[in-house]
Short mmCIF file of C-alpha atoms and ligand atoms in Angstrom, two decimals:
data_model
loop_
_atom_site.label_atom_id
_atom_site.label_comp_id
_atom_site.label_asym_id
_atom_site.label_seq_id
_atom_site.Cartn_x
_atom_site.Cartn_y
_atom_site.Cartn_z
CA MET O 220 51.50 132.74 45.83
CA ASP O 221 51.72 134.07 42.95
CA CYS O 222 55.14 133.13 42.37
CA ILE O 223 56.22 132.38 39.05
CA PHE O 224 59.17 130.46 40.26
CA CYS O 225 57.56 128.60 42.47
CA LYS O 226 55.40 127.17 39.40
CA ILE O 227 58.16 126.40 37.75
CA ALA O 228 59.71 124.52 40.72
CA GLU O 229 56.02 122.52 41.26
CA GLY O 230 56.22 121.96 37.22
CA VAL O 231 52.87 123.93 36.61
CA ILE O 232 54.84 126.24 34.28
CA PRO O 233 57.23 124.44 32.49
CA SER O 234 61.14 125.06 31.94
CA ASN O 235 64.29 124.10 30.17
CA LYS O 236 65.47 122.07 33.04
CA VAL O 237 69.23 121.34 34.01
CA TYR O 238 69.11 119.61 36.89
CA GLU O 239 67.00 119.17 39.85
CA ASP O 240 67.13 117.71 43.40
CA GLU O 241 65.21 117.76 45.87
CA TYR O 242 65.95 120.98 47.38
CA CYS O 243 66.47 123.26 43.86
CA LEU O 244 65.97 123.30 40.18
CA ALA O 245 67.98 124.58 38.30
CA PHE O 246 66.85 125.81 34.28
CA HIS O 247 67.48 128.25 31.05
CA ASP O 248 66.88 131.96 31.73
CA ILE O 249 63.83 132.20 29.10
CA ASN O 250 65.66 135.74 27.82
CA PRO O 251 69.25 134.76 27.96
CA GLN O 252 71.68 137.94 28.51
CA THR O 253 74.94 135.37 27.68
CA PRO O 254 75.65 132.40 25.95
CA ILE O 255 74.75 130.16 28.69
CA HIS O 256 72.18 132.06 30.74
CA VAL O 257 70.88 129.40 33.80
CA LEU O 258 68.86 130.05 36.79
CA VAL O 259 69.50 128.38 40.04
CA ILE O 260 66.25 128.20 42.36
CA PRO O 261 65.59 126.80 46.04
CA LYS O 262 62.59 124.79 46.08
CA ALA O 263 61.24 127.19 48.84
CA HIS O 264 59.77 129.89 48.13
CA ILE O 265 63.03 132.73 49.70
CA VAL O 266 61.89 136.42 48.32
CA SER O 267 65.93 136.97 47.85
CA ALA O 268 69.49 136.66 50.18
CA ASP O 269 67.84 139.15 52.06
CA GLU O 270 65.54 136.92 53.55
CA VAL O 271 67.91 133.91 54.03
CA THR O 272 67.89 132.94 57.48
CA VAL O 273 69.11 130.17 59.95
CA GLU O 274 65.82 128.37 59.61
CA ASN O 275 66.32 128.10 54.83
CA SER O 276 69.92 129.06 54.62
CA ALA O 277 70.09 124.80 54.02
CA PHE O 278 68.62 125.85 50.70
CA VAL O 279 71.60 127.64 50.15
CA THR O 280 74.26 125.48 50.83
CA LYS O 281 72.34 122.91 48.64
CA ILE O 282 72.47 125.33 45.37
CA PHE O 283 75.85 126.09 45.92
CA GLU O 284 77.29 122.71 46.48
CA ALA O 285 75.08 121.85 43.23
CA ILE O 286 76.58 123.92 41.24
CA PRO O 287 79.82 122.55 40.12
CA THR O 288 77.62 119.77 38.97
CA ILE O 289 74.76 122.85 36.82
CA ALA O 290 77.60 124.47 35.45
CA LYS O 291 79.23 120.74 34.12
CA GLN O 292 75.52 120.07 32.79
CA ALA O 293 75.22 123.76 31.20
CA GLY O 294 78.47 123.80 29.23
CA LEU O 295 79.91 126.28 31.70
CA VAL O 296 83.46 124.87 30.72
CA GLY O 297 85.62 128.12 31.00
CA GLY O 298 84.05 129.45 34.34
CA TYR O 299 80.68 131.83 34.94
CA ARG O 300 79.31 134.22 36.94
CA ILE O 301 77.36 134.06 39.51
CA ILE O 302 74.29 136.74 40.03
CA SER O 303 71.64 137.27 42.88
CA ASN O 304 69.99 140.86 42.22
CA CYS O 305 68.47 141.23 45.69
CA GLY O 306 65.55 144.27 45.89
CA GLU O 307 64.82 147.37 43.83
CA ASP O 308 68.38 149.32 43.66
CA ALA O 309 69.35 145.46 42.29
CA CYS O 310 66.57 145.43 39.69
CA GLN O 311 65.08 142.40 41.55
CA SER O 312 62.04 141.46 38.92
CA VAL O 313 61.47 137.70 40.14
CA LYS O 314 60.73 137.80 43.99
CA HIS O 315 61.71 134.38 45.11
CA LEU O 316 65.98 133.84 45.32
CA HIS O 317 67.43 132.32 42.80
CA PHE O 318 71.06 132.79 41.16
CA HIS O 319 71.95 133.36 37.95
CA LEU O 320 75.00 131.35 36.35
CA MET O 321 75.71 133.07 33.54
CA GLY O 322 78.57 132.10 30.73
CA GLY O 323 79.97 130.81 27.78
CA LYS O 324 81.97 133.51 26.44
CA LYS O 325 84.80 135.85 28.07
CA LEU O 326 82.81 138.57 30.22
CA PRO O 327 83.33 141.29 30.57
CA GLU O 328 85.62 142.51 33.82
CA GLN O 329 82.95 145.33 34.72
CA MET O 330 78.75 145.22 34.84
CA GLY O 331 79.01 148.55 33.95
P1 5GP E 219 66.00 138.90 38.01
O1 5GP E 219 66.02 140.52 37.15
O2 5GP E 219 65.06 138.74 38.99
O3 5GP E 219 67.53 138.95 38.45
O4 5GP E 219 65.65 137.76 36.92
C1 5GP E 219 64.86 137.14 36.57
C2 5GP E 219 65.25 136.67 35.67
O5 5GP E 219 63.74 134.98 35.38
C3 5GP E 219 65.80 137.01 33.90
O6 5GP E 219 66.75 137.16 33.67
C4 5GP E 219 64.03 136.97 33.53
O7 5GP E 219 63.93 136.44 31.92
C5 5GP E 219 63.86 135.11 34.18
N1 5GP E 219 62.97 134.72 33.79
C6 5GP E 219 61.46 135.23 34.58
N2 5GP E 219 60.09 134.52 34.28
C7 5GP E 219 60.59 133.58 33.64
C8 5GP E 219 60.07 132.24 33.40
O8 5GP E 219 59.23 132.31 33.17
N3 5GP E 219 60.80 131.17 32.74
C9 5GP E 219 62.61 131.54 32.60
N4 5GP E 219 63.39 129.88 32.47
N5 5GP E 219 63.58 132.78 32.85
C10 5GP E 219 62.28 133.54 33.80
ZN1 ZN E 220 57.86 131.52 44.84
#
């Protein structure tokens, strides 16, 4: 399967890693939109939040259990925003579930 985030999870494509465990990997976004911009991905290929099921939801739970540690390790001390773009209308560009952790400055209330 030709999935860039699966390749990053396997270490085939390098990433600037923040955190890793059995279930997930967190790394800095290659094109940061905020001073600190980290992506958290499951180590299983799940296309998007729209493809979460009873069978794979443990990956999502494990990601959210890891997020406080990931945020601390990334230096997101003042708070952060969690975003997951899902499908065409949300402009999801990589079809492997990922959560953007964004911060490092006071973010605007509105997304526009
Ligand atoms: P999406 O638009 O799908 O929500 O977000 C995909 C994100 O992945 C974008 O912010 C993009 O900059 C990031 N990205 C795409 N390819 C790579 C890559 O090879 N390495 C890293 N670190 N980030 C990537
Ligand atoms: Zn994948």
